[in-house]
């Protein structure tokens, strides 16, 4: 405490990393520090689209000065967009990595999913190149990640396949080539990955692979937009109850806490902590209990306390996954990849937060969860209309039930079959928006019209979430959604408690809808394909989708035509 009280400056390098869940943690950490000292903040970044607004929110201060510096880099950079015709982008990434090994060039392959980083590693192993390749991603043991970093610096490894864990802040030495196997979720992230290459002044190469997905299709049709983008605005969720609870407990441990130090939202959180026995009142102060101290031990600034430990059948812990993602990836019979090895999940205990896996030789197989979803509005924060579309934004309770899985061939993504499992449910609260879209009829026959509407609104939900990657810099796992044939679309933060992305989508709804319409209009498929309305996270294996019907719905949205038929989430089953 004495050291903290003497702090005069707090410097935050790579300021752009403090968005989303990590930003929520940093917001509360800085609040706690200000109880001891009133420092001057200095933040640096080249990739924040709204520096003043973002800094004001994070530092809780209107006194923010933005200083702009020169742009430039040391060495020459060659950038290319590549669209393979006869291979998936994952196989193409493996092929380019193998070429780098042959040419003696050090290469990072970036993906935005731990699953696909493992798929690329698997493809390189199948091609006999696995001995010069390593995986670096979240969920691996920290010692395992450090070993990969050191091996890459020493030259023992030529290719590292990484999720955003290697975007910044880690010294890995010279890098000649960056292969981007998936389009970064934001231009900010693209610049960070590009910045890894050619740091010593040598010529650097950045190869962006386009695949058969909506974002790739968009930039194939509008390549000039790919290179003419600007850094996106950043945000975070202040009112994440889980994160606030942990930091309120931590603040009470730092020094006795008074209720008048807290916002109305935080005082409501305190009441729940008092009721659960994790805080107690002592006079005017709030103090930590042994139960609160036990919960506080789960505090991690970079993630969520809602994680599942992954164990092998002999009891060895090999990693962890956050919920609700763990439900999709580690349900019983799910194929799970870790460190280049393939496992099958034997058990997922959501009460104990443990998954048990065992090795398997299913090298060319992968699974995709089949799910039902039930959203419920718990509290409305605000409501109104955007582009004539009524909405409610607030706290939602989401119940996800995985009832089966699709078994697929990983090289072609061909579905080999769908299988049932004992249903497994997980319920959590988050933030999200409920949109009451224009009611569009497609047929005078009620049965045909219901099916057409179900396909259209489901496709519109998919493509709005895809468009959020381009319009607001959302990553593929930041948002989830569900649709109903009567025109209700729910889009929510997929992190427990919220991450601020659904609010960004709401605030930029017109831009998101415009990009979504360009995606579906720019595809030449018959009525829906992976390049326009399919999603790798679809809970019913991309059934009940119509590109043409989505066009009509999105056109109605953008011209402000058509009234909604409902003003609440239907009780019937939606389409996830």
XYZ file of C-alpha atoms in Angstrom:
576
model
C 0.000 0.000 0.000
C 2.831 2.394 0.807
C 4.341 1.739 -2.635
C 1.021 2.311 -4.398
C 0.426 5.570 -2.523
C 3.690 6.957 -3.956
C 2.783 6.154 -7.577
C 2.554 9.336 -9.680
C 2.347 7.891 -13.208
C 0.630 4.832 -14.637
C 1.764 3.949 -18.170
C -0.352 1.628 -20.314
C 1.462 0.450 -23.429
C -0.581 -1.315 -26.131
C -3.635 0.615 -24.926
C -5.855 -1.161 -27.456
C -5.740 -4.437 -25.499
C -7.932 -2.967 -22.749
C -11.214 -3.578 -24.554
C -13.777 -6.302 -23.983
C -13.455 -8.458 -20.860
C -9.853 -7.399 -20.180
C -10.959 -3.763 -20.372
C -13.669 -4.397 -17.770
C -11.040 -5.811 -15.422
C -8.668 -2.877 -16.028
C -11.475 -0.367 -15.424
C -12.022 -1.783 -11.933
C -8.323 -2.233 -11.210
C -7.691 1.458 -11.941
C -10.702 2.348 -9.756
C -9.094 0.421 -6.908
C -5.727 2.133 -7.420
C -7.377 5.565 -7.282
C -8.450 4.833 -3.709
C -4.760 5.152 -2.774
C -3.352 7.669 -5.260
C -4.371 10.146 -7.956
C -1.881 9.370 -10.745
C -1.352 10.793 -14.212
C -2.141 8.225 -16.912
C -0.054 7.839 -20.052
C -1.310 5.430 -22.724
C 0.196 4.544 -26.105
C -1.273 2.805 -29.133
C -1.356 3.015 -32.911
C -4.680 1.237 -33.260
C -7.496 2.899 -31.307
C -10.228 4.475 -33.414
C -11.740 6.515 -30.548
C -8.763 7.337 -28.289
C -10.338 10.229 -26.356
C -13.684 8.515 -25.751
C -12.045 5.196 -24.847
C -9.560 6.815 -22.437
C -12.305 8.873 -20.785
C -14.315 5.703 -20.152
C -11.385 3.645 -18.851
C -9.883 6.397 -16.678
C -13.236 7.916 -15.617
C -11.988 11.373 -16.519
C -12.930 14.056 -19.035
C -9.423 15.529 -18.881
C -7.857 13.555 -21.726
C -5.359 14.957 -24.226
C -4.639 12.972 -27.407
C -1.171 13.426 -28.930
C -0.746 12.140 -32.491
C 2.654 10.863 -33.608
C 4.209 10.019 -36.993
C 3.291 6.793 -38.790
C 5.891 4.526 -40.355
C 7.914 1.332 -40.120
C 11.528 0.367 -40.655
C 11.518 -2.193 -43.438
C 9.667 -2.892 -46.661
C 6.396 -4.781 -46.340
C 4.751 -6.821 -49.097
C 1.081 -7.675 -48.526
C -1.046 -10.066 -50.572
C -4.599 -11.387 -50.596
C -4.731 -15.055 -51.631
C -7.868 -17.030 -52.454
C -7.252 -20.771 -52.934
C -9.661 -22.423 -55.378
C -9.258 -26.095 -54.560
C -8.155 -26.107 -50.908
C -9.656 -24.870 -47.661
C -7.916 -21.873 -46.141
C -6.639 -24.097 -43.322
C -4.947 -26.466 -45.767
C -3.623 -23.455 -47.719
C -2.152 -22.006 -44.504
C -0.401 -25.319 -43.880
C 0.946 -25.356 -47.466
C 2.332 -21.814 -47.178
C 3.888 -22.671 -43.809
C 5.611 -25.686 -45.361
C 7.011 -23.423 -48.112
C 8.430 -21.101 -45.437
C 10.166 -24.055 -43.785
C 11.662 -25.078 -47.153
C 12.926 -21.513 -47.766
C 14.382 -21.100 -44.277
C 11.972 -18.288 -43.395
C 10.491 -17.814 -39.928
C 6.717 -17.636 -40.022
C 3.764 -16.960 -37.735
C 0.380 -18.302 -38.784
C -2.427 -16.353 -37.098
C -5.925 -17.704 -36.524
C -8.769 -16.458 -34.332
C -9.751 -19.840 -32.965
C -7.850 -22.395 -30.943
C -9.710 -25.081 -32.884
C -8.404 -23.898 -36.251
C -4.854 -23.382 -34.995
C -4.907 -27.046 -34.026
C -6.391 -28.000 -37.422
C -3.509 -26.294 -39.253
C -0.999 -28.021 -36.992
C -2.714 -31.327 -37.748
C -2.466 -30.663 -41.510
C 1.285 -29.944 -41.195
C 1.794 -33.128 -39.181
C -0.039 -35.118 -41.850
C 2.344 -33.545 -44.419
C 5.393 -34.609 -42.379
C 6.304 -31.069 -41.212
C 5.169 -31.234 -37.604
C 8.677 -31.383 -36.079
C 9.438 -27.733 -37.027
C 6.044 -26.373 -35.959
C 4.458 -25.411 -32.617
C 1.113 -24.054 -31.407
C 0.814 -20.970 -29.166
C -2.680 -20.202 -27.896
C -4.797 -19.399 -24.875
C -5.786 -22.455 -22.869
C -2.283 -23.939 -22.979
C -0.213 -24.043 -19.814
C 1.862 -20.803 -19.464
C 5.076 -22.838 -19.253
C 4.139 -24.579 -22.490
C 3.632 -21.214 -24.206
C 6.966 -19.861 -22.908
C 8.731 -22.984 -24.176
C 7.282 -22.338 -27.648
C 8.452 -18.692 -27.559
C 12.003 -19.700 -26.609
C 12.134 -22.474 -29.220
C 11.057 -19.996 -31.915
C 13.682 -17.432 -30.843
C 16.436 -20.093 -30.817
C 15.453 -21.362 -34.250
C 14.388 -24.817 -33.045
C 10.941 -24.051 -34.471
C 10.373 -22.323 -37.827
C 6.592 -21.917 -37.732
C 4.348 -20.938 -34.831
C 0.590 -21.244 -35.262
C -0.937 -18.695 -32.914
C -4.197 -17.223 -31.782
C -4.065 -13.531 -30.704
C -1.669 -14.524 -27.871
C 1.278 -13.517 -30.096
C -0.136 -10.256 -31.430
C 1.846 -8.147 -28.997
C 3.862 -7.971 -25.799
C 5.994 -11.094 -26.371
C 9.577 -11.016 -27.669
C 9.914 -13.787 -30.239
C 12.776 -12.378 -32.322
C 12.858 -12.063 -36.110
C 9.770 -12.930 -38.147
C 9.865 -12.943 -41.954
C 6.327 -13.986 -42.867
C 2.877 -13.675 -41.325
C 0.224 -15.967 -42.780
C -3.247 -14.830 -41.727
C -5.370 -17.955 -41.981
C -8.477 -16.051 -40.973
C -9.271 -12.398 -41.472
C -8.500 -10.574 -38.211
C -11.691 -9.499 -36.444
C -10.695 -5.856 -36.681
C -8.305 -3.597 -38.547
C -6.677 -2.891 -35.179
C -5.808 -6.580 -34.886
C -4.642 -6.702 -38.503
C -2.149 -3.906 -37.815
C -0.880 -5.686 -34.710
C -0.247 -8.891 -36.667
C 1.388 -7.034 -39.546
C 3.601 -5.294 -36.999
C 5.140 -8.640 -36.012
C 6.889 -8.927 -39.388
C 10.158 -7.314 -40.491
C 10.924 -5.633 -37.171
C 14.692 -5.756 -37.768
C 14.387 -3.803 -41.020
C 14.282 -6.797 -43.384
C 11.588 -7.209 -46.060
C 8.468 -8.675 -44.502
C 5.647 -10.627 -46.129
C 2.011 -10.702 -45.022
C -0.287 -13.185 -46.755
C -3.986 -12.860 -46.007
C -5.890 -16.006 -47.021
C -9.501 -15.600 -48.150
C -11.787 -18.577 -47.659
C -15.396 -19.578 -48.243
C -16.899 -17.433 -45.505
C -18.908 -14.184 -45.470
C -16.013 -11.905 -44.475
C -13.675 -13.349 -47.119
C -16.433 -13.040 -49.710
C -16.963 -9.398 -48.750
C -13.300 -8.465 -49.182
C -13.058 -10.505 -52.372
C -15.795 -8.262 -53.793
C -14.443 -5.056 -52.190
C -10.640 -5.519 -51.899
C -10.039 -1.752 -51.778
C -11.927 -1.638 -48.471
C -9.525 -4.147 -46.923
C -6.533 -1.813 -47.259
C -8.356 1.508 -46.801
C -9.754 0.816 -43.345
C -9.122 2.827 -40.196
C -8.776 1.570 -36.612
C -12.189 0.791 -35.139
C -13.654 2.313 -31.960
C -13.058 0.266 -28.820
C -15.297 -0.353 -25.835
C -15.828 -2.504 -22.779
C -18.669 -3.407 -20.442
C -18.600 -1.481 -17.150
C -21.542 -3.339 -15.645
C -20.331 -6.936 -15.836
C -21.629 -8.348 -12.560
C -19.123 -11.206 -12.336
C -16.128 -8.934 -12.868
C -17.551 -6.221 -10.598
C -18.133 -8.793 -7.823
C -14.513 -9.926 -7.861
C -13.122 -6.388 -7.831
C -15.498 -5.222 -5.087
C -14.236 -8.124 -2.974
C -10.675 -7.158 -3.889
C -11.356 -3.515 -2.965
C -12.655 -4.631 0.441
C -9.441 -6.632 0.871
C -7.304 -3.642 -0.214
C -8.770 -1.542 2.618
C -12.210 -1.233 4.256
C -14.808 -0.249 1.667
C -17.680 2.227 2.104
C -20.947 1.942 0.180
C -20.809 5.643 -0.748
C -17.712 4.887 -2.877
C -19.841 2.781 -5.205
C -22.230 3.384 -8.101
C -25.894 2.264 -7.913
C -25.021 -0.791 -10.029
C -22.144 -1.682 -7.689
C -24.309 -1.211 -4.589
C -26.762 -3.750 -6.045
C -23.828 -6.146 -6.533
C -22.800 -5.537 -2.892
C -26.283 -6.529 -1.697
C -25.926 -9.864 -3.499
C -22.446 -10.371 -2.009
C -23.835 -9.640 1.463
C -26.711 -12.068 0.925
C -24.298 -14.807 -0.190
C -22.055 -14.280 2.859
C -19.024 -13.054 0.909
C -19.110 -9.574 2.426
C -20.212 -8.389 5.873
C -21.011 -4.957 7.271
C -18.889 -3.656 10.126
C -20.245 -0.226 11.034
C -20.015 1.951 7.904
C -17.590 -0.414 6.214
C -17.787 -3.548 4.086
C -15.309 -6.270 4.936
C -14.317 -9.530 3.290
C -15.420 -12.881 4.757
C -13.561 -16.211 4.405
C -16.104 -17.182 1.714
C -15.383 -13.948 -0.133
C -11.643 -14.519 0.112
C -12.132 -17.978 -1.405
C -14.031 -16.516 -4.378
C -11.428 -13.768 -4.746
C -8.768 -16.431 -5.306
C -10.370 -17.081 -8.722
C -9.646 -13.510 -9.918
C -7.863 -13.439 -13.275
C -7.429 -10.108 -15.054
C -7.276 -11.695 -18.497
C -10.268 -13.943 -18.404
C -13.412 -15.183 -16.779
C -13.743 -17.240 -13.597
C -16.176 -19.447 -15.529
C -13.688 -21.973 -16.908
C -13.616 -25.734 -17.352
C -10.407 -27.588 -16.514
C -9.457 -30.184 -19.119
C -8.024 -33.409 -17.715
C -6.834 -36.623 -19.310
C -8.181 -39.948 -18.046
C -5.087 -40.314 -15.827
C -5.895 -37.010 -14.059
C -3.330 -34.750 -15.770
C -4.560 -31.172 -16.424
C -3.722 -30.155 -20.004
C -5.615 -26.866 -20.306
C -8.856 -25.000 -19.782
C -11.716 -23.447 -21.774
C -14.088 -20.642 -20.864
C -17.810 -21.238 -20.641
C -20.006 -21.265 -22.630
C -17.425 -22.217 -25.328
C -16.463 -25.273 -23.280
C -19.995 -26.615 -23.669
C -19.672 -26.558 -27.476
C -16.141 -27.956 -27.627
C -16.034 -30.465 -24.740
C -19.482 -32.042 -24.600
C -19.367 -35.864 -24.436
C -18.110 -37.390 -27.734
C -16.698 -34.036 -28.926
C -13.379 -34.212 -30.776
C -10.957 -31.808 -29.116
C -7.496 -30.789 -30.359
C -4.727 -29.715 -28.019
C -1.037 -29.138 -28.777
C -1.242 -31.019 -32.058
C -2.845 -34.049 -30.427
C -6.436 -35.200 -30.903
C -8.681 -36.201 -28.021
C -12.284 -37.266 -27.581
C -14.264 -35.913 -24.632
C -15.536 -38.670 -22.366
C -17.238 -36.497 -19.754
C -18.152 -32.868 -19.081
C -19.150 -32.098 -15.485
C -20.476 -28.525 -15.391
C -20.935 -28.637 -11.607
C -17.283 -29.459 -10.950
C -16.178 -27.543 -14.084
C -14.090 -30.472 -15.336
C -13.897 -32.203 -18.727
C -12.211 -35.588 -19.094
C -10.623 -36.416 -22.456
C -8.657 -39.322 -23.881
C -6.412 -39.570 -26.968
C -7.948 -40.716 -30.249
C -6.631 -41.363 -33.747
C -9.520 -39.476 -35.428
C -7.056 -37.335 -37.418
C -9.454 -36.295 -40.195
C -12.568 -35.721 -38.094
C -14.081 -32.807 -36.187
C -17.370 -32.159 -34.402
C -19.806 -29.246 -34.279
C -22.293 -28.968 -31.416
C -26.038 -28.955 -32.063
C -27.916 -26.767 -29.596
C -31.137 -25.183 -28.471
C -31.131 -21.727 -26.921
C -33.630 -19.951 -24.670
C -33.103 -16.194 -24.111
C -34.967 -14.244 -21.454
C -34.936 -10.510 -20.728
C -34.033 -9.992 -17.055
C -33.725 -6.202 -16.990
C -34.195 -3.549 -19.688
C -31.576 -0.787 -19.553
C -32.917 1.199 -22.486
C -35.271 0.804 -25.426
C -36.075 2.727 -28.563
C -35.631 2.307 -32.310
C -32.642 2.196 -34.666
C -33.365 2.728 -38.373
C -37.025 2.299 -37.481
C -36.374 -1.099 -35.844
C -37.638 -1.231 -32.237
C -35.134 -2.687 -29.776
C -34.622 -3.435 -26.102
C -31.121 -3.508 -24.632
C -30.346 -4.944 -21.241
C -29.464 -7.907 -19.104
C -30.373 -11.270 -20.608
C -30.409 -14.787 -19.233
C -29.321 -17.335 -21.835
C -29.902 -21.067 -21.459
C -27.912 -23.203 -23.904
C -28.677 -26.903 -24.287
C -26.374 -29.081 -26.381
C -28.350 -32.127 -27.497
C -26.062 -33.597 -30.153
C -23.298 -32.963 -32.643
C -22.480 -33.098 -36.330
C -19.468 -35.235 -37.258
C -17.447 -33.665 -40.086
C -14.383 -34.377 -42.187
C -11.913 -31.642 -41.322
C -10.243 -31.378 -44.743
C -13.538 -30.759 -46.583
C -15.961 -29.854 -43.726
C -18.346 -32.451 -45.211
C -20.991 -33.566 -42.700
C -20.741 -37.331 -42.171
C -23.676 -37.608 -39.791
C -25.563 -36.096 -36.858
C -25.688 -37.827 -33.472
C -27.633 -37.330 -30.247
C -26.188 -37.143 -26.741
C -27.765 -36.794 -23.306
C -28.764 -33.089 -23.273
C -26.385 -30.866 -21.334
C -27.443 -27.331 -20.326
C -25.645 -24.207 -19.147
C -27.320 -20.980 -18.058
C -25.669 -17.579 -17.729
C -26.418 -13.860 -17.716
C -24.997 -11.386 -20.188
C -25.868 -8.163 -22.033
C -27.656 -8.071 -25.349
C -30.156 -6.480 -27.699
C -33.559 -7.765 -28.799
C -34.481 -6.434 -32.257
C -38.107 -6.483 -33.448
C -37.471 -6.560 -37.189
C -39.922 -5.564 -39.945
C -42.440 -8.334 -40.544
C -41.972 -9.546 -44.121
C -44.372 -12.048 -45.728
C -43.067 -14.384 -48.425
C -46.161 -16.447 -49.329
C -49.933 -16.391 -49.042
C -49.751 -19.994 -47.828
C -49.256 -19.829 -44.043
C -47.113 -22.966 -43.788
C -44.832 -21.937 -46.655
C -44.667 -18.389 -45.307
C -43.645 -19.600 -41.810
C -40.790 -21.654 -43.276
C -39.649 -18.789 -45.514
C -39.672 -16.357 -42.598
C -37.790 -18.824 -40.383
C -35.090 -19.155 -43.054
C -34.921 -15.420 -43.730
C -34.644 -14.155 -40.157
C -32.195 -16.934 -39.266
C -29.989 -15.937 -42.214
C -30.306 -12.249 -41.280
C -29.178 -13.023 -37.716
C -26.132 -14.929 -39.012
C -25.076 -12.232 -41.441
C -25.588 -9.359 -38.980
C -23.159 -11.073 -36.601
C -20.726 -11.688 -39.475
C -21.021 -8.048 -40.574
C -20.136 -6.916 -37.046
C -16.599 -8.179 -37.692
C -16.204 -5.638 -40.501
C -18.315 -2.814 -39.081
C -17.229 -2.750 -35.419
C -14.257 -5.126 -35.181
C -16.055 -7.913 -33.311
C -14.266 -11.251 -33.165
C -16.010 -14.456 -34.232
C -16.725 -15.519 -30.645
C -17.737 -12.115 -29.205
C -21.413 -12.416 -30.143
C -24.111 -15.050 -30.184
C -27.615 -14.931 -31.573
C -30.996 -16.539 -32.019
C -33.895 -15.763 -34.359
C -37.635 -16.384 -34.535
C -39.921 -16.712 -37.588
C -42.020 -13.750 -36.394
C -39.097 -11.371 -36.866
C -37.455 -11.241 -33.431
C -33.638 -11.402 -33.466
C -31.611 -11.549 -30.249
C -27.891 -10.696 -30.413
C -25.920 -10.948 -27.185
C -22.405 -10.822 -25.748
C -21.168 -14.406 -25.662
C -18.988 -13.782 -22.582
C -20.603 -14.323 -19.184
C -21.635 -10.932 -17.815
C -21.045 -9.145 -21.137
C -18.097 -7.728 -23.065
C -19.524 -4.537 -24.612
C -19.786 -5.835 -28.194
C -23.585 -6.042 -28.410
C -23.767 -2.395 -27.332
C -21.253 -1.454 -30.056
C -23.399 -3.298 -32.608
C -26.502 -1.448 -31.425
C -24.720 1.918 -31.588
C -23.541 1.179 -35.155
C -26.618 -0.712 -36.339
C -27.007 1.017 -39.710
C -23.384 0.362 -40.695
C -23.718 -3.285 -39.588
C -26.947 -3.720 -41.583
C -25.401 -2.085 -44.682
C -22.417 -4.452 -44.593
C -24.748 -7.413 -44.014
C -26.800 -6.484 -47.090
C -23.657 -6.149 -49.215
C -22.541 -9.628 -48.098
C -25.789 -11.351 -49.095
C -26.232 -9.353 -52.306
C -22.633 -9.967 -53.347
C -22.887 -13.767 -53.285
C -23.770 -15.702 -56.446
C -25.038 -18.869 -54.730
C -28.555 -20.208 -55.227
C -29.939 -19.407 -51.777
C -27.309 -19.687 -49.055
C -23.776 -21.029 -48.702
C -20.625 -20.718 -46.542
C -19.695 -17.508 -48.396
C -22.772 -15.586 -47.247
C -25.119 -16.869 -44.539
C -23.473 -19.970 -43.038
C -21.831 -19.717 -39.615
C -19.258 -22.126 -38.105
C -21.078 -21.637 -34.783
C -24.619 -22.344 -36.001
C -26.455 -24.466 -33.462
C -28.421 -26.458 -36.068
C -25.607 -27.129 -38.562
C -26.632 -24.307 -40.942
C -30.105 -25.571 -41.774
C -33.138 -23.325 -42.344
C -31.301 -20.473 -44.103
C -32.228 -18.338 -47.120
C -29.952 -15.685 -48.618
C -32.712 -14.280 -50.844
C -35.131 -13.905 -47.943
C -32.431 -12.233 -45.840
C -31.971 -9.681 -48.638
C -35.654 -8.731 -48.484
C -35.547 -8.413 -44.682
C -32.380 -6.285 -44.640
C -33.697 -4.078 -47.447
C -36.856 -3.513 -45.398
C -34.692 -2.584 -42.400
C -32.602 -0.040 -44.312
C -35.524 1.676 -46.008
C -37.403 1.852 -42.698
C -40.330 -0.097 -44.069
C -42.562 -2.614 -42.364
C -43.719 -2.797 -38.770
C -42.842 -5.621 -36.365
C -45.573 -8.050 -35.379
C -44.188 -8.777 -31.889
C -42.819 -6.676 -29.009
C -41.466 -9.493 -26.842
C -39.404 -12.666 -27.231
C -41.734 -15.501 -28.348
C -42.256 -18.531 -26.134
C -41.793 -20.879 -29.080
C -38.452 -22.477 -29.886
C -36.075 -20.191 -31.756
C -33.330 -21.060 -34.237
C -29.798 -20.722 -32.859
